[in-house]
Short mmCIF file of C-alpha atoms and ligand atoms in Angstrom, two decimals:
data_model
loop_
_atom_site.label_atom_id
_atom_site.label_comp_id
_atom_site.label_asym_id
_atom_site.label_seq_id
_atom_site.Cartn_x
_atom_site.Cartn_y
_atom_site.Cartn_z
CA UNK A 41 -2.53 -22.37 2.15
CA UNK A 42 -5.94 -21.22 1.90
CA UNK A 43 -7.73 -20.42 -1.71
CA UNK A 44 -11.16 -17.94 -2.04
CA UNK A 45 -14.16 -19.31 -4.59
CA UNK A 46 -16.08 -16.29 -5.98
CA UNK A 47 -19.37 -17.10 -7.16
CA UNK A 48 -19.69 -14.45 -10.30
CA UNK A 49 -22.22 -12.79 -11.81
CA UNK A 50 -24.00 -11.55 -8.82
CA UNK A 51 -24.60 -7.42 -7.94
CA UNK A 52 -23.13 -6.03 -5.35
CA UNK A 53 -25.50 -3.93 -2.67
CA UNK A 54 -25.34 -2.02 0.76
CA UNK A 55 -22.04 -0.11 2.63
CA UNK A 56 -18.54 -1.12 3.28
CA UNK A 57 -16.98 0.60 6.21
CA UNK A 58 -12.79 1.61 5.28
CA UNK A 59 -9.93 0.24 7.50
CA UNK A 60 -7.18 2.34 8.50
CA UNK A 61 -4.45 2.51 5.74
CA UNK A 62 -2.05 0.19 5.78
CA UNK A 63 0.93 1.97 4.06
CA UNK A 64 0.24 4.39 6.73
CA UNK A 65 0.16 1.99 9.37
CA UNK A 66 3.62 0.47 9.25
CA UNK A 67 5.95 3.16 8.83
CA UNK A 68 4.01 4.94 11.56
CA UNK A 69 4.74 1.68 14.01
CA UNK A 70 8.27 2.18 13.21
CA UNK A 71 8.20 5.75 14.17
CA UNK A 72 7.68 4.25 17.80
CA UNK A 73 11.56 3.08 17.74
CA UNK A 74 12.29 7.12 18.55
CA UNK A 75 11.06 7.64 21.84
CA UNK A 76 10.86 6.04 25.28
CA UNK A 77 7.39 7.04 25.42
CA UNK A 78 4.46 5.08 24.35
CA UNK A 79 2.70 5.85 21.02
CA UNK A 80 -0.80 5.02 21.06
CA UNK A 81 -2.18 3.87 17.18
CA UNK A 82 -5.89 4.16 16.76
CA UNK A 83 -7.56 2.57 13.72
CA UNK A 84 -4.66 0.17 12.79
CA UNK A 85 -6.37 -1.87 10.66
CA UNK A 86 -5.83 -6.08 11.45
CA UNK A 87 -3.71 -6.90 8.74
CA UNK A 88 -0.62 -9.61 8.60
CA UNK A 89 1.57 -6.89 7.26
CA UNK A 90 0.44 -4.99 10.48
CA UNK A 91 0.86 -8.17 12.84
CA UNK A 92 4.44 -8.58 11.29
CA UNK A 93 5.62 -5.59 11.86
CA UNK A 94 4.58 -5.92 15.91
CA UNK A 95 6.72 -8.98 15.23
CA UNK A 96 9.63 -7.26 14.17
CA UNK A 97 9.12 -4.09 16.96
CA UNK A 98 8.94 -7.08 19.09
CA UNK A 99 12.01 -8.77 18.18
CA UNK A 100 13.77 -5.05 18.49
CA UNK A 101 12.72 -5.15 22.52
CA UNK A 102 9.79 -3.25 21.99
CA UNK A 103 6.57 -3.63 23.90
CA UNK A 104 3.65 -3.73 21.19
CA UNK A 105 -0.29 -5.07 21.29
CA UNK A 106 -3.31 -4.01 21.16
CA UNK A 107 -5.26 -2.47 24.29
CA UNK A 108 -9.59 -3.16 25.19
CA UNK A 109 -9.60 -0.56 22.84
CA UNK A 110 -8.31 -2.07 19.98
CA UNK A 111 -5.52 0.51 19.87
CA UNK A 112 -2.08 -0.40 18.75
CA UNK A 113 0.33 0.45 21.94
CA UNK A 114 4.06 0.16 21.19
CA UNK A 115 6.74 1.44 23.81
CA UNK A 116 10.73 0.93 23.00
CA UNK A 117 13.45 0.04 25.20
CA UNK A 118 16.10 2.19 26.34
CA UNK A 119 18.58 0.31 24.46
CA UNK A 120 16.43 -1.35 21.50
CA UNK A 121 18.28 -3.93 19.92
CA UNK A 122 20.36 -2.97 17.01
CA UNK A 123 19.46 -5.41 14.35
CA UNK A 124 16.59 -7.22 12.75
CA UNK A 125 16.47 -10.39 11.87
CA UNK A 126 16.58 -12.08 7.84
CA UNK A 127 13.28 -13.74 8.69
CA UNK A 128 10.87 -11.04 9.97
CA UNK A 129 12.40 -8.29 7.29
CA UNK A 130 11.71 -11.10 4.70
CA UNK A 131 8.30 -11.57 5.15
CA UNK A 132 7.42 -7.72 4.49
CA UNK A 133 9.45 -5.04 2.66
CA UNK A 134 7.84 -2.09 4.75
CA UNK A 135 9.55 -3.63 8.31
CA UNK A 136 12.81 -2.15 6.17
CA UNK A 137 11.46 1.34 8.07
CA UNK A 138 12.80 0.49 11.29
CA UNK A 139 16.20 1.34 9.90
CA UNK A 140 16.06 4.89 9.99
CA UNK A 141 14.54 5.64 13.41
CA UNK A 142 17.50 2.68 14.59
CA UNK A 143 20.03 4.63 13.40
CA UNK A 144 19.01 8.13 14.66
CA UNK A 145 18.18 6.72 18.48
CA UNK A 146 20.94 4.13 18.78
CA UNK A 147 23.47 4.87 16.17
CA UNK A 148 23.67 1.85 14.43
CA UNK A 149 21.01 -0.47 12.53
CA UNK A 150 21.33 -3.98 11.15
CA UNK A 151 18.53 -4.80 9.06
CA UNK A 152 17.93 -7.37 6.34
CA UNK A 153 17.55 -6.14 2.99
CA UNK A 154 13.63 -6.65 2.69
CA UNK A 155 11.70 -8.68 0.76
CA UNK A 156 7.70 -8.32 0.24
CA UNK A 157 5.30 -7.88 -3.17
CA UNK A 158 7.67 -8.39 -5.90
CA UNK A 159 6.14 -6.36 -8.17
CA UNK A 160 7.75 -8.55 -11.34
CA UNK A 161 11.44 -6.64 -10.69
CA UNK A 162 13.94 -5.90 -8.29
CA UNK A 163 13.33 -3.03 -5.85
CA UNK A 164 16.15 -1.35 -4.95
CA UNK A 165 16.70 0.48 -1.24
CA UNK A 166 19.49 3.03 -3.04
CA UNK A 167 17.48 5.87 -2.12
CA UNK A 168 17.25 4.66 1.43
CA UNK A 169 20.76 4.60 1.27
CA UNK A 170 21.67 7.85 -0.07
CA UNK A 171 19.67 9.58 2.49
CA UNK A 172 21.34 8.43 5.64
CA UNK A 173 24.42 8.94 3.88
CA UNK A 174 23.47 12.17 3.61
CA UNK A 175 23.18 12.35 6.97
CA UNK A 176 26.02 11.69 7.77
CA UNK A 177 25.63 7.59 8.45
CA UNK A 178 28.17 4.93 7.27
CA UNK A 179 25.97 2.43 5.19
CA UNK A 180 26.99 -0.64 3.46
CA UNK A 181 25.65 -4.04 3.05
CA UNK A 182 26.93 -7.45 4.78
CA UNK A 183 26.10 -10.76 4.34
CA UNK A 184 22.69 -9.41 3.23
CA UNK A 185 22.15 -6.79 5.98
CA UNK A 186 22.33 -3.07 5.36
CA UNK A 187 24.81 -1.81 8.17
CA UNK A 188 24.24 1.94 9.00
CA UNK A 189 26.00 3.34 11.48
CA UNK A 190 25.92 7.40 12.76
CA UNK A 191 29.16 9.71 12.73
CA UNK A 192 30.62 10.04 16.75
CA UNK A 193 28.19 13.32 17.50
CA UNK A 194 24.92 11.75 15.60
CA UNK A 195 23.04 12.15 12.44
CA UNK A 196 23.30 15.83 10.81
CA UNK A 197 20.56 17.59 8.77
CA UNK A 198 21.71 18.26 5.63
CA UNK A 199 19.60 19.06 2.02
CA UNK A 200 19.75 15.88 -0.52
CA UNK A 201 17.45 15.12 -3.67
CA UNK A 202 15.59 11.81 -2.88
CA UNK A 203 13.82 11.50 -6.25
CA UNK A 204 13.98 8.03 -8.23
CA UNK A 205 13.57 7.52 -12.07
CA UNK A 206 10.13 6.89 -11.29
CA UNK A 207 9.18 9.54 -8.69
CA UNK A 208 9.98 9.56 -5.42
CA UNK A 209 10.49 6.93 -2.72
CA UNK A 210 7.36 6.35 -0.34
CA UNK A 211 9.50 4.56 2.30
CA UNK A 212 12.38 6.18 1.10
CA UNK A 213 11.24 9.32 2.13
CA UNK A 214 9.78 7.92 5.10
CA UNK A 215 12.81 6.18 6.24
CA UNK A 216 14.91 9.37 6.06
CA UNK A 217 12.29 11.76 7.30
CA UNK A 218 12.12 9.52 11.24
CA UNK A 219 16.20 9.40 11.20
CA UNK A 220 15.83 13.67 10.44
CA UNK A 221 13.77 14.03 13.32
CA UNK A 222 16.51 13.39 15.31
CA UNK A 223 19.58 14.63 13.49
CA UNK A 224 21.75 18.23 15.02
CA UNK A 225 20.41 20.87 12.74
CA UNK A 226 17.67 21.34 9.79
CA UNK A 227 17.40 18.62 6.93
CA UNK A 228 15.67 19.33 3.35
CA UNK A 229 14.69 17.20 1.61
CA UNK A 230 13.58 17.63 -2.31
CA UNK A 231 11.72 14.89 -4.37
CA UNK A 232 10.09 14.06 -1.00
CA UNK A 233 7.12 11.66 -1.41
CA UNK A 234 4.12 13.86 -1.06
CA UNK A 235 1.68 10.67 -0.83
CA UNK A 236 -0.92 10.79 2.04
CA UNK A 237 0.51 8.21 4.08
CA UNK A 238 3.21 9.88 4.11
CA UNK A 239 1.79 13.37 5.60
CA UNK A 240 0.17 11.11 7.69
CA UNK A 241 3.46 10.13 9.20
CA UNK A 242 4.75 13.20 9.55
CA UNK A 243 1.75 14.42 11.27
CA UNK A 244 2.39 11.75 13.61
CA UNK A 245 5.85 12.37 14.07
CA UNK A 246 5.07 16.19 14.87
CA UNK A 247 2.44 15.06 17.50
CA UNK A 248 5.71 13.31 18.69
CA UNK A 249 7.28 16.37 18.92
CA UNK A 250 9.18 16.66 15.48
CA UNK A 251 9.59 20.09 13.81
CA UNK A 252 8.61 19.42 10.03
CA UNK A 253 7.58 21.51 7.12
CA UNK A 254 6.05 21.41 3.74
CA UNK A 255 4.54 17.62 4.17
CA UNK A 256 2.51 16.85 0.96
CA UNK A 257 5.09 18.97 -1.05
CA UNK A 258 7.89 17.87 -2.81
CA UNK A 259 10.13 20.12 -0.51
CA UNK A 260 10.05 19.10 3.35
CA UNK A 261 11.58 20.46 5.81
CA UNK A 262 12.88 19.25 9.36
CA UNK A 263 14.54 21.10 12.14
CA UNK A 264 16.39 17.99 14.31
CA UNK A 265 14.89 18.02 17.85
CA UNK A 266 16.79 16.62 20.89
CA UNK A 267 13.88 13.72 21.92
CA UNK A 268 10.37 12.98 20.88
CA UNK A 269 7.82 12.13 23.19
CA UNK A 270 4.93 9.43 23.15
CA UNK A 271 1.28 10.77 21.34
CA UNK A 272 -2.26 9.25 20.62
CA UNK A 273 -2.28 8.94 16.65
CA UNK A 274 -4.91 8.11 14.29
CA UNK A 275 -3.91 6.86 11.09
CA UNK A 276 -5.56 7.71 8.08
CA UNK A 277 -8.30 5.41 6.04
CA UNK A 278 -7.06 3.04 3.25
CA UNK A 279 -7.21 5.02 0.02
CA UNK A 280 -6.62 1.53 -1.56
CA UNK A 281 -8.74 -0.37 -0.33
CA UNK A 282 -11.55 2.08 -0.36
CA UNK A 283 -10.71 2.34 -4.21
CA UNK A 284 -11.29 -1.55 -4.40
CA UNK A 285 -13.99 -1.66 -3.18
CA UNK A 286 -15.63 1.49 -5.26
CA UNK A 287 -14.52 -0.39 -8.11
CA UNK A 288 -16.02 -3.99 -6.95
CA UNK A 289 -19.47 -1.99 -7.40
CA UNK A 290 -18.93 -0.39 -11.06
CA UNK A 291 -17.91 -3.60 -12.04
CA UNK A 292 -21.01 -5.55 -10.63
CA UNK A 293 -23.36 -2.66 -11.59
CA UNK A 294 -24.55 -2.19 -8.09
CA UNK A 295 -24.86 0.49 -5.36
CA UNK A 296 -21.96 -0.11 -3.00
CA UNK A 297 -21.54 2.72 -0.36
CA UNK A 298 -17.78 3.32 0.81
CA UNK A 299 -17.52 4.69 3.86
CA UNK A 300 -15.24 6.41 5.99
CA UNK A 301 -12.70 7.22 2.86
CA UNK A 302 -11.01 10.47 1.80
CA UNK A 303 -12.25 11.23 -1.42
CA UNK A 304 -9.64 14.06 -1.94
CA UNK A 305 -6.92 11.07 -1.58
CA UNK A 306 -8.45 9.52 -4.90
CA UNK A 307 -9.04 12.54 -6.70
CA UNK A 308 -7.16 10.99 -10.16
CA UNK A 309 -9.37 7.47 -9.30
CA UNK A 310 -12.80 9.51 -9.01
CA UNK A 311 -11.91 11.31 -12.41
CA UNK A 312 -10.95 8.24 -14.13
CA UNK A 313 -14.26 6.75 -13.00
CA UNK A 314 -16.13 9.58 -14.72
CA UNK A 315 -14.30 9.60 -18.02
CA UNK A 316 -15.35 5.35 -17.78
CA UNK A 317 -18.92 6.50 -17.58
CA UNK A 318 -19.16 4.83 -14.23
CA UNK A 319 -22.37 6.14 -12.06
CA UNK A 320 -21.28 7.67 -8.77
CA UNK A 321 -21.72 9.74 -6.02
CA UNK A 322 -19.15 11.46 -3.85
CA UNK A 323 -19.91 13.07 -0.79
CA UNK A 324 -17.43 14.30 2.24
CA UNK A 325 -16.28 11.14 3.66
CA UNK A 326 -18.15 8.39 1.19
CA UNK A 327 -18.07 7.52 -2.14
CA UNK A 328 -20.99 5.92 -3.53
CA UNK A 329 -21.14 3.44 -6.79
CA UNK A 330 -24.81 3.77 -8.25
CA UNK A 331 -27.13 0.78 -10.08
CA UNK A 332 -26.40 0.00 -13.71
CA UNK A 333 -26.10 -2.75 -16.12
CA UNK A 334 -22.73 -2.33 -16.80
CA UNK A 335 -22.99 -5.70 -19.38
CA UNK A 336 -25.99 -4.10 -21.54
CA UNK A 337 -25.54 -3.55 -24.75
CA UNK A 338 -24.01 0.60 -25.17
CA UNK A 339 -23.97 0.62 -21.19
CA UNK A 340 -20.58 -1.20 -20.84
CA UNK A 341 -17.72 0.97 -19.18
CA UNK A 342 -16.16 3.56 -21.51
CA UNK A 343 -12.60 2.40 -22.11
CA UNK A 344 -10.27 4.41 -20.32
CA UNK A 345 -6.52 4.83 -20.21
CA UNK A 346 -4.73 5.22 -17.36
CA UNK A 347 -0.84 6.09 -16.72
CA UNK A 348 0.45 5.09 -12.66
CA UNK A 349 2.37 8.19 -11.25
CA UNK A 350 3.22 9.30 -7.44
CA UNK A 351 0.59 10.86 -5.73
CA UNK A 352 -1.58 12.97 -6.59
CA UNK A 353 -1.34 10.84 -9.66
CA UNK A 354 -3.47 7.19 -10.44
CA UNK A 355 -1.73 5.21 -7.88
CA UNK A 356 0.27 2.14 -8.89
CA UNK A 357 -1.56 -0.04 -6.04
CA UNK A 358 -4.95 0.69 -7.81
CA UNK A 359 -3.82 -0.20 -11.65
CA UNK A 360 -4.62 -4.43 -11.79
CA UNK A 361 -7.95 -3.42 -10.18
CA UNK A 362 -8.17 -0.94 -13.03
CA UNK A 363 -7.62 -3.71 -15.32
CA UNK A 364 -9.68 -6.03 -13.80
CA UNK A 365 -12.74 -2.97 -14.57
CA UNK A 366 -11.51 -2.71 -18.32
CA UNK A 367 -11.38 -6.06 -18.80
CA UNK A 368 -15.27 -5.02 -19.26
CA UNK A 369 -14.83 -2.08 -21.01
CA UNK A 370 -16.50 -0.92 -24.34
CA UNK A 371 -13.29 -0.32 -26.64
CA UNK A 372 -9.41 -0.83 -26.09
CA UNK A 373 -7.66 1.24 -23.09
CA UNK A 374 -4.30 1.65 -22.38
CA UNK A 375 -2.64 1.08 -19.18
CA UNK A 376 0.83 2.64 -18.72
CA UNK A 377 2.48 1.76 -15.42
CA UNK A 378 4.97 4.59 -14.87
CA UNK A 379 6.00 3.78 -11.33
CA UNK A 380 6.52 -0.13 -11.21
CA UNK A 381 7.06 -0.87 -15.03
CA UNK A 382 7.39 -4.55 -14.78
CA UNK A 383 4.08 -4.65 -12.70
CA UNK A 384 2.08 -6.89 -14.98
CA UNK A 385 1.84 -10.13 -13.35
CA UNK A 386 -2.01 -10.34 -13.27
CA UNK A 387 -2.51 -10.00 -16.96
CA UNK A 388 -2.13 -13.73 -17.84
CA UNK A 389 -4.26 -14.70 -14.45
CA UNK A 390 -6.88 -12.32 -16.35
CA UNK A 391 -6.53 -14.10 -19.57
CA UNK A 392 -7.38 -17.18 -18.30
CA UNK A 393 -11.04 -15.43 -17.19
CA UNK A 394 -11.00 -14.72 -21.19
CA UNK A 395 -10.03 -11.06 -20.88
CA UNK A 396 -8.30 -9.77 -24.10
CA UNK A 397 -4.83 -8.24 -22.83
CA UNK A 398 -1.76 -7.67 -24.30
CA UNK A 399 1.58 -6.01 -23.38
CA UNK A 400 4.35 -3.88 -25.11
CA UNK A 401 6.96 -2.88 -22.06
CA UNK A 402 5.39 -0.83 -19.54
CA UNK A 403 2.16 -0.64 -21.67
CA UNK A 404 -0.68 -2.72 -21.60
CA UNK A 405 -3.45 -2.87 -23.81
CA UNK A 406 -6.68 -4.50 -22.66
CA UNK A 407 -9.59 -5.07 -25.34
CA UNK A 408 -12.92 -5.24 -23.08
CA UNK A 409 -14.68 -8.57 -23.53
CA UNK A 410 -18.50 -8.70 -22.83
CA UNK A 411 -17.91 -11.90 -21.07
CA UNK A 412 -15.40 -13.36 -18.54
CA UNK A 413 -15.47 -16.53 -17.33
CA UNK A 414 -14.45 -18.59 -13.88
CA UNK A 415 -10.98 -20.60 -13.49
CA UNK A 416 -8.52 -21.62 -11.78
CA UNK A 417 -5.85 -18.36 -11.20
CA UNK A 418 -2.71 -18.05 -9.06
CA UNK A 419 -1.89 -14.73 -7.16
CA UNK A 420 1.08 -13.02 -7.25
CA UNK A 421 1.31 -10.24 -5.04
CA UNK A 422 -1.56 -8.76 -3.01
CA UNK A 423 -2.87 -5.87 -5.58
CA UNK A 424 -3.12 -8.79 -8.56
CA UNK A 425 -5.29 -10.91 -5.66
CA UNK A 426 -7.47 -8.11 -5.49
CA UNK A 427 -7.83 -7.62 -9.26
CA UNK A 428 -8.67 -11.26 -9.97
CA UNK A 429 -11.10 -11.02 -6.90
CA UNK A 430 -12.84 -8.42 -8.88
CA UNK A 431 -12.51 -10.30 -12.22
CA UNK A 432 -14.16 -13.17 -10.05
CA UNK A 433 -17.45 -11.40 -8.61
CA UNK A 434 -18.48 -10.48 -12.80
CA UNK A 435 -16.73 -13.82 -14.73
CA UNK A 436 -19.54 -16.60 -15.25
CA UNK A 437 -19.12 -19.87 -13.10
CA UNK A 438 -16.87 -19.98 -10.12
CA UNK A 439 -13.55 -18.37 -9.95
CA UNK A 440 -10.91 -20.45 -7.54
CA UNK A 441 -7.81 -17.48 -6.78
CA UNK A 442 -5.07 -19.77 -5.53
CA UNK A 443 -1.94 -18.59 -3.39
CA UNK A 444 -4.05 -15.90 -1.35
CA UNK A 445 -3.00 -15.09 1.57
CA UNK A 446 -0.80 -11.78 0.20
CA UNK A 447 -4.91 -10.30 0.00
CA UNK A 448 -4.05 -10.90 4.19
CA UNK A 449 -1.13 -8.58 3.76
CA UNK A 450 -3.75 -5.94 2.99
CA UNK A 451 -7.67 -6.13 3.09
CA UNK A 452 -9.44 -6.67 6.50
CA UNK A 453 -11.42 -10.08 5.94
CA UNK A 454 -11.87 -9.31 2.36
CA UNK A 455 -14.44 -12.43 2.00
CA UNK A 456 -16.62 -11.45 4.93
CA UNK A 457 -16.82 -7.40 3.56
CA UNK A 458 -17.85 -8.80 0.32
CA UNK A 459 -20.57 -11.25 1.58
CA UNK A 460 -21.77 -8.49 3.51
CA UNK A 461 -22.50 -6.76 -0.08
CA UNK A 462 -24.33 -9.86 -1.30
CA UNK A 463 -21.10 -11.72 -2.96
CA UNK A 464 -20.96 -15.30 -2.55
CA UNK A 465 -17.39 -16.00 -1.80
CA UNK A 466 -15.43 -18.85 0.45
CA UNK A 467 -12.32 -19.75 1.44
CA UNK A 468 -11.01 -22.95 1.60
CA UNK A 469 -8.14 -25.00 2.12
CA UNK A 470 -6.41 -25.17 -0.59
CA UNK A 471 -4.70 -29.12 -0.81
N1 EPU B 692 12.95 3.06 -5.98
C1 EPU B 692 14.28 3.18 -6.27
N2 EPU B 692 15.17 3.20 -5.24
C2 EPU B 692 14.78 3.11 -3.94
C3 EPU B 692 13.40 3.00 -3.65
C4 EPU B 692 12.52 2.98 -4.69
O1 EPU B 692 14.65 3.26 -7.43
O2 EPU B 692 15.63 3.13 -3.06
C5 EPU B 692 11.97 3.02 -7.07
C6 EPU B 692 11.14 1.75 -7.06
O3 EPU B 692 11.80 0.68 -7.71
C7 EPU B 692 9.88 2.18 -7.74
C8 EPU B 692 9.72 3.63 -7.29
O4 EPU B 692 11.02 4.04 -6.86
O5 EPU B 692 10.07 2.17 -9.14
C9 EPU B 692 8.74 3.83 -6.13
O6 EPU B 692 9.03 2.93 -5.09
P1 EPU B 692 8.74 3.31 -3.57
O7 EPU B 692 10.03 3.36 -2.82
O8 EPU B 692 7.87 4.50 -3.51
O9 EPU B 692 7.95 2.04 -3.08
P2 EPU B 692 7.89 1.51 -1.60
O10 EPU B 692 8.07 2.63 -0.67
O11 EPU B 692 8.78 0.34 -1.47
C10 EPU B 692 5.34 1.87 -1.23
C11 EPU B 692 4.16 1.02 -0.89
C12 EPU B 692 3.80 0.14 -2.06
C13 EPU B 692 3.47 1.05 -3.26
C14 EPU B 692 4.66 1.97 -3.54
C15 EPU B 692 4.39 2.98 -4.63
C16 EPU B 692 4.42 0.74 1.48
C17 EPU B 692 4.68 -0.14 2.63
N3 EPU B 692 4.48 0.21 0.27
O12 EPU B 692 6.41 0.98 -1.53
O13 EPU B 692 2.62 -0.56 -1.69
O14 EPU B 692 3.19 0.27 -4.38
O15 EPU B 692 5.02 2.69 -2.35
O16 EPU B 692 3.30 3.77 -4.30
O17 EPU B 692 4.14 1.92 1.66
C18 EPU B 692 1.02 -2.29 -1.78
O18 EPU B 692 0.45 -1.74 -0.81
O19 EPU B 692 0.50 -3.20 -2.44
C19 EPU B 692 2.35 -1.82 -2.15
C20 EPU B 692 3.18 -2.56 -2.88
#
């Protein structure tokens, strides 16, 4: 297991190029299970999560690697193979969207339930579930695989609410929008997800062939189509990552240039940044942190509370970077996580770099402290390695992040993009 050793106290300087998103990524590979033809994935960023789920399109009979190009190729079988095994599904809860195309080409899916970022709670797949059913699909769960199998005739479109107690279902949505592609007749579907990578796979599947309407809305729309066809996709760039990154330069104070983002996909991020005081620039495809001395005395970040929603609101996979920022913060903010409530797992990694945090339920309060300072911290999941990352490049000393390799799951060589900005981080073995 490998550990990274950030070197604080140090300003971050010069551009950072985006990698293709990876939440768009993965559900988009999976989209390949519902066609014969090749799909062609440009700008699939080199991620493990990626890399799995070629494993698991593997294990399914696929053909999947990447070309001179660097483009992602994956072509199915005639007959993929029904059912994915306990050990690829486990490493990665996204591979759970193979289950939906299965079922619509095949007729039957076996995959394990997933497993993936615990997030501090259980994550359920009932939405998954209640969407096929909709369909028309017999779903149950055996021996720890979900078991969906299509009515003699196929999948039928049907309307069904797919909303959760805490907004709608990324996955979810995505998992029952591939198996609608190919169901007799028109499906609606209400509390859809209307988060980018989610337009972004329906985009793709359209370029497929797929008739869908009303992506980015809570109301889609899909008209089942006998077959879908191969297509050249590019996915979309990393919202997530670009907001990272913007961050890593408020909190050093320097001018970090982000390019190749989609500033409308971090619209609630760019405002929070403002109400925090934080210099930036914005322009059509960059976003652009500006110098300050963001630990002088009346200059430190304005506190700022922020509450996690779907998009278009603050997004859930940006709020322990958020923390990491307030930890710095003149004043007490609030952070309210609305769409993962138990999502707190960084805050007593922070503590131990001397931030002042508390929590009450899905609240937590964070007092900024002029000063952080390097330890030893343990990740958790891959959005708390990137918070404590950040925490790192300002806390005095060295920072040692143990149990890293979930920042794999998600940011392209993370270490090298930073020490390209003037950070002095390693990674070693970690004995
Ligand atoms: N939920 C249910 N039932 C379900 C599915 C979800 O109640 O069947 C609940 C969840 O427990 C949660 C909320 O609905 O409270 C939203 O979960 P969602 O299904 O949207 O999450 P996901 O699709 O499993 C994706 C991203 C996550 C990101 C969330 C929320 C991928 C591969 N993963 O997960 O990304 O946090 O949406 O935006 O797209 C990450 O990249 O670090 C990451 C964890």
């Amino acid at each position: 297991m490998d550990k990274l050793v950030v070197e604080g106290g140090g300003r971050l300087e010069g551009e950072v190029a985006v990698a293709g998103s990876k939440n768009a990524v993965l559900p988009v590979l999976a989209a390949a299970l519902l066609t014969r033809e090749r799909l062609r994935v440009a700008n699939a960023p080199d991620l493990v999560d990626v890399s799995s789920m070629v494993g698991v399109l593997r294990d399914l009979g696929c053909e999947a690697g990447r070309g001179g190009d660097g483009v992602l190729e994956v072509e199915a079988p005639d007959q993929p193979s029904q059912r994915t095994d306990w050990k690829l599904v486990a490493r990665m809860r996204a591979s759970f969207c193979v289950l939906g195309p299965l079922v619509a080409r095949t007729g039957r899916a076996e995959v394990s339930l997933p497993g993936g970022c615990a997030l501090g709670g259980f994550r359920p797949i009932d939405i998954h579930r209640k969407g096929l059913e909709a369909l028309g699909a017999d779903v149950r769960i055996e021996g720890g695989y979900v078991i969906a199998e299509a009515p003699p005739g196929g999948l039928r479109g049907t309307e069904m609410y797919l909303g959760t107690a805490f907004g709608s279902s990324v996955t979810g949505t995505a998992n029952v929008m591939m198996a609608a592609t190919l169901a007799q007749g028109r499906t609606v579907i209400q509390g859809a997800s209307c988060e980018p990578e989610v337009v972004d796979l329906g985009h793709c599947l359209v370029a497929m062939g797929a008739r869908i309407g009303g992506l980015g809305s809570p109301r889609v729309e899909i008209e089942g189509v006998d077959e879908l066809g191969g297509a050249d996709w590019t996915v979309i760039p990393d919202r997530i990552e670009a907001g990272t990154y913007v961050i890593a330069g408020a909190m050093t104070g320097g001018r970090v240039r982000v390019e190749g983002c989609r500033p409308d996909h971090l619209t609630t991020v760019l405002e929070r940044l403002r109400e925090a005081r934080i210099p930036h620039e914005v322009g059509a495809d960059w976003i652009e942190t500006q110098a300050w001395e963001p630990r002088a005395a009346g200059e430190r970040p304005g506190a700022t509370d922020i509450t996690t929603h779907p998009f278009p609101g603050f997004p859930t996979d940006l709020q322990a970077q958020w923390m990491a920022l307030m930890t710095m913060a003149e004043g007490r903010s609030i952070i309210t996580e609305r769409v993962y409530p138990e999502r707190f797992m960084h805050m007593a990694e922070l503590a131990r770099l001397g931030a002042d945090v508390r929590r009450e339920g899905a609240l937590a309060l964070v007092c900024g402290t002029p000063r952080l300072s390097g330890a030893h911290v343990t990740a958790s999941d891959l959005r708390a390695s990137a918070a404590l990352v950040l925490a790192g490049l300002v806390a005095e000393g060295e920072t040692h992040i143990h149990r890293v390799y979930h920042i794999d799951r998600g940011y392209e060589r993370i270490e090298e993009r930073l020490r390209s900005l003037g950070a002095t981080i390693r990674r070693e073995r970690d004995e």
